[in-house]
Short mmCIF file of C-alpha atoms in Angstrom, two decimals:
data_model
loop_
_atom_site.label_atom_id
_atom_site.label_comp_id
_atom_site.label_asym_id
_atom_site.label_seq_id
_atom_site.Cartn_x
_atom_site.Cartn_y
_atom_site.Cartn_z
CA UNK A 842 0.00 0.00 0.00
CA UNK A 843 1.11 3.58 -0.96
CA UNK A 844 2.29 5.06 2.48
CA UNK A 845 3.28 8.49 1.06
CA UNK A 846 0.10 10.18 2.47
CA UNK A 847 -1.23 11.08 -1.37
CA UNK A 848 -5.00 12.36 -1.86
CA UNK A 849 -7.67 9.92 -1.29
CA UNK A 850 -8.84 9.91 -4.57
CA UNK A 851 -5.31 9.23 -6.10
CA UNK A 852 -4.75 6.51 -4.01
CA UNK A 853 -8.02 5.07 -5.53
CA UNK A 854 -6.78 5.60 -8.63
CA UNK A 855 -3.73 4.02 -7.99
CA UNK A 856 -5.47 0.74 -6.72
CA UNK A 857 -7.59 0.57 -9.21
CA UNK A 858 -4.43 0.43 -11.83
CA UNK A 859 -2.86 -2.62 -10.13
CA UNK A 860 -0.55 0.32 -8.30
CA UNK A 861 -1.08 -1.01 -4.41
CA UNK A 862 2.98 -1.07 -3.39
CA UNK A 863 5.09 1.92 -3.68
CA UNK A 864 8.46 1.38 -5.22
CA UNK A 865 11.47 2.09 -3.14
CA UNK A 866 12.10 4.64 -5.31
CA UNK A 867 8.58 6.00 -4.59
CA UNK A 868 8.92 5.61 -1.13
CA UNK A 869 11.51 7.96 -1.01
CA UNK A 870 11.17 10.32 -3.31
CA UNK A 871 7.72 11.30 -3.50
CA UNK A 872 7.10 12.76 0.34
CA UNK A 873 10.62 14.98 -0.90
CA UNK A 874 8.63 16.35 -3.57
CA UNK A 875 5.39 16.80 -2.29
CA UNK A 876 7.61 19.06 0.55
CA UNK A 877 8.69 21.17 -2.03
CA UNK A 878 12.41 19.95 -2.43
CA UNK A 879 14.33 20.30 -5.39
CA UNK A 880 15.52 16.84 -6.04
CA UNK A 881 17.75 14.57 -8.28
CA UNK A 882 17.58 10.96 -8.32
CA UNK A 883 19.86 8.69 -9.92
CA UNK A 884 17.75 5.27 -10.67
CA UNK A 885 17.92 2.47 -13.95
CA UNK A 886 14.83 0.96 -15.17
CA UNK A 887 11.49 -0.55 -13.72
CA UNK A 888 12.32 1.53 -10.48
CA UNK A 889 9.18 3.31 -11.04
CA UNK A 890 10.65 6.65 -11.86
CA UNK A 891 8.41 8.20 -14.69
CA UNK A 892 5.25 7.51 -12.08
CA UNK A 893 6.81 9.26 -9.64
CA UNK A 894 7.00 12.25 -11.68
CA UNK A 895 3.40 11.69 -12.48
CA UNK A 896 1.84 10.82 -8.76
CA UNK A 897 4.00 14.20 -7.97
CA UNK A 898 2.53 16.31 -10.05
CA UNK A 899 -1.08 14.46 -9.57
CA UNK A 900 -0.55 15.47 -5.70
CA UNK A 901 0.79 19.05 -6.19
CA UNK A 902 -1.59 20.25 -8.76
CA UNK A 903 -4.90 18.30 -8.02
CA UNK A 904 -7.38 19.88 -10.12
CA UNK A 905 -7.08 22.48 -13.25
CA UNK A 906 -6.70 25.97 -12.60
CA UNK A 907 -6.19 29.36 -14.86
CA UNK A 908 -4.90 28.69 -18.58
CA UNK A 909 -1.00 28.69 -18.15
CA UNK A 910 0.60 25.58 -17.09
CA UNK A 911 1.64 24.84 -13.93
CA UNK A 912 4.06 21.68 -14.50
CA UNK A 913 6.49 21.57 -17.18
CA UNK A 914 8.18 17.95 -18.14
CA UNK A 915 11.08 17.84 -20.38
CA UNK A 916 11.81 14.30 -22.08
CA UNK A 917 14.28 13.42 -24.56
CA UNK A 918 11.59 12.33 -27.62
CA UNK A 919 8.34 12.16 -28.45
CA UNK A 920 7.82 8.51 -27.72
CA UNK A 921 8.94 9.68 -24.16
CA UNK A 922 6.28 12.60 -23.87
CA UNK A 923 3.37 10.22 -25.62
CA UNK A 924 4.39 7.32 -22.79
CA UNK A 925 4.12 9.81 -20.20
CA UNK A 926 0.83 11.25 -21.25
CA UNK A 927 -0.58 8.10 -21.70
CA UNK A 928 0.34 7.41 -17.94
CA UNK A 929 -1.73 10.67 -16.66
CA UNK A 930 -4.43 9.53 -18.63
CA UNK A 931 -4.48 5.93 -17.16
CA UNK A 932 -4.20 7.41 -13.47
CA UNK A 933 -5.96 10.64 -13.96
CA UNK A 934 -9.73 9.61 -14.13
CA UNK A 935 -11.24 11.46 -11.37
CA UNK A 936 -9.13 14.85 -11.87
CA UNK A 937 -9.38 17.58 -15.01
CA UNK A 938 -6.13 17.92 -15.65
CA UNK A 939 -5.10 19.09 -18.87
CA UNK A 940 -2.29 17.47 -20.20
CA UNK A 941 -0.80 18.53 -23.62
CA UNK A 942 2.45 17.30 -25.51
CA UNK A 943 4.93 19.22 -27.28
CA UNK A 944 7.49 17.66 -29.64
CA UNK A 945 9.06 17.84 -33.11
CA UNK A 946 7.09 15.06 -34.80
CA UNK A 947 3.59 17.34 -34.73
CA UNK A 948 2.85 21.27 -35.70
CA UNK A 949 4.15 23.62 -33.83
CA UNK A 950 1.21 26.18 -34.25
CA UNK A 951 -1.29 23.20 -33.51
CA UNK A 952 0.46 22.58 -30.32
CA UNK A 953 0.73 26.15 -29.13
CA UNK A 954 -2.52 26.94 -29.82
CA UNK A 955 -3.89 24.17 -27.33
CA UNK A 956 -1.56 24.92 -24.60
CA UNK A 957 -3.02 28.21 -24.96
CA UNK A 958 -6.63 27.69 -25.01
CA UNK A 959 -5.33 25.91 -21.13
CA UNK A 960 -2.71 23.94 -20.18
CA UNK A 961 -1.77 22.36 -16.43
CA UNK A 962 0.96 19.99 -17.78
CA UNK A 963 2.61 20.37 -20.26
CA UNK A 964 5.66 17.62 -21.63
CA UNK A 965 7.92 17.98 -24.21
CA UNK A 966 11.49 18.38 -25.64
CA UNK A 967 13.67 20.78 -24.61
CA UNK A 968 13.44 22.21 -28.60
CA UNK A 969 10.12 22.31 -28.70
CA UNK A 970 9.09 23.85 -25.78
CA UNK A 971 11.89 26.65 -26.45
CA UNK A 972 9.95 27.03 -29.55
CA UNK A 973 7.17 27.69 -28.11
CA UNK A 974 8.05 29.99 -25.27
CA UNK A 975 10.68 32.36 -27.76
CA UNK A 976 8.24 32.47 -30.09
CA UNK A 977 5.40 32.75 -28.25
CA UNK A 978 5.73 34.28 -25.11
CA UNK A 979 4.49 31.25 -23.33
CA UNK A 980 3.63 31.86 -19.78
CA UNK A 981 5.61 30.06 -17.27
CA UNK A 982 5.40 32.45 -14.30
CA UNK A 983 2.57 29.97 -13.08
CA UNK A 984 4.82 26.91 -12.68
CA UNK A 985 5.06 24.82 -9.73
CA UNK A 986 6.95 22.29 -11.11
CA UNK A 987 9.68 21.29 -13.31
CA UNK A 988 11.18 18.00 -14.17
CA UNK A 989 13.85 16.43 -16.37
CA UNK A 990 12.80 12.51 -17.24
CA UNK A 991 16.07 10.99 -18.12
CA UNK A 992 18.11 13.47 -17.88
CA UNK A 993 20.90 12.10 -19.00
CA UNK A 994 19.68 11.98 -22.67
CA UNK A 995 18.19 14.99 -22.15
CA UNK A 996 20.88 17.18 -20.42
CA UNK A 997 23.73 17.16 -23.55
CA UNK A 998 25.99 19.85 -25.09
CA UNK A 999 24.10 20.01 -27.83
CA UNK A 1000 20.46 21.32 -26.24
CA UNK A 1001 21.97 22.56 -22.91
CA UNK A 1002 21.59 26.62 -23.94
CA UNK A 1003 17.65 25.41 -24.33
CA UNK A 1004 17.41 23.76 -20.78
CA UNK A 1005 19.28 27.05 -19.38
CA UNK A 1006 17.07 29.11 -20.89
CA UNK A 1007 14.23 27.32 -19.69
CA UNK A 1008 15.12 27.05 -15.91
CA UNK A 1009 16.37 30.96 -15.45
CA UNK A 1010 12.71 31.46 -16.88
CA UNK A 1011 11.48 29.38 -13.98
CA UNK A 1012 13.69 30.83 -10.52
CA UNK A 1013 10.81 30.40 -8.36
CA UNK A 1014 9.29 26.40 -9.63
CA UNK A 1015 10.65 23.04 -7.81
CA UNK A 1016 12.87 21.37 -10.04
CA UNK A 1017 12.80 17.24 -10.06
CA UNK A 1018 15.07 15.75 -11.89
CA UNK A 1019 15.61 11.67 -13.03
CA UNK A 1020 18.27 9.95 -14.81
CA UNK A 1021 19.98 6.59 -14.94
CA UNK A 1022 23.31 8.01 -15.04
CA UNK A 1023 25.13 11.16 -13.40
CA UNK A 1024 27.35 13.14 -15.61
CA UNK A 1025 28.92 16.26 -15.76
CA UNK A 1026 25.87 18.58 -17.80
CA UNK A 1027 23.07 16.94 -14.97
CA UNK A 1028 25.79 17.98 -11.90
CA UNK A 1029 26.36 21.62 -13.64
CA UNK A 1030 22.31 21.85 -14.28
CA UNK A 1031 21.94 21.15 -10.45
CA UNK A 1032 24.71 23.41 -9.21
CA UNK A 1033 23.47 26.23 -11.45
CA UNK A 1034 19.20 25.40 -10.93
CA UNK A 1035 18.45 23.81 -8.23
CA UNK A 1036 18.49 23.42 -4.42
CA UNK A 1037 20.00 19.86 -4.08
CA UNK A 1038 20.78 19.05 -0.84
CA UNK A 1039 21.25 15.19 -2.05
CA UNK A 1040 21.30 13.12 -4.69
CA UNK A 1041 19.71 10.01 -4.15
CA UNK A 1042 20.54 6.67 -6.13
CA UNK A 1043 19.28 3.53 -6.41
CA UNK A 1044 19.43 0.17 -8.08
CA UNK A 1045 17.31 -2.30 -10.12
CA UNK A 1046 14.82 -3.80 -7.88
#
């Protein structure tokens, strides 16, 4: 049974899913971020880190609210963003969030202009979402929360200016961060962004 003291209704939801045992992973790391902590956790697969990001988020945001979004999730791909959405959807029955993707393999104006008409979540690549905020003037001065799925394919040389600029337009939002590996762009990102007073890692269960 889930133990992290989570809404009544998400635990429901949870249950009904098949989702009755926290992770270790979970166990952990989900009271951290429902305190508000910045966080980054070093984990490999089927530790049940992409539903922590989205039991977080369920907690902290609850219901919608206002059109800008209010939790921004940056993934390497769109296969990433699509998995992820498709996980809110499963475990998101009895809230209204509204949960939009934003990636290079759909339009750009189509995308924008749904985030727009109201947006609480909103996932996508770190390209993509600059996009949209340069050319735009997306509104991120409502979010509460911001978090890097693996990071460590996200995080590169190559897109880092786009995850900088995206953080120093968020100073105030709780940053979460995931990754199987640690390397040297994640540890600058946290030095740089975020409040990290650990980094937590675990193993395979």
């Amino acid at each position: 049974m889930f133990t992290e003291k989570l809404d009544i209704s998400l635990l429901e939801s949870l249950e009904e899913n098949g989702l009755t045992e926290s992770t270790e992973l979970q166990h952990l790391c989900i009271p951290k971020i429902k305190s508000g902590r910045d966080l980054v956790c070093i984990a490999g697969d089927d530790t049940g880190k992409t539903t922590t990001i989205v039991i977080s988020v369920f907690q902290k945001l609850k219901a919608s609210l206002d059109d800008n979004p209010r939790a921004i999730i940056v993934v390497p791909d769109s296969d990433s963003a699509n998995k992820i959405k498709e996980e809110f959807i499963r475990l998101g029955e009895y809230t209204d969030l509204r949960v939009y993707t934003a990636c290079e393999d759909g339009k750009l104006n189509d995308q924008k202009d749904k985030i727009y008409m109201g947006s609480d979540v909103v996932i996508g690549t770190a390209k993509r979402l600059n996009q949209i905020y340069s050319l735009y003037g997306l509104n991120l001065s409502g979010v509460k929360l911001f978090a890097i799925d693996d990071a460590d394919l996200v995080i590169k040389s190559i897109n880092y200016s786009q995850i900088d600029r995206l953080a120093e337009s968020l100073p105030k939002a709780q940053k979460v961060v995931f990754s199987s590996g640690l390397n040297d762009w994640i540890a600058r990102f946290a030095d740089e962004f975020m409040n990290v007073q650990e980094i937590i890692e675990f193993e395979e269960e």
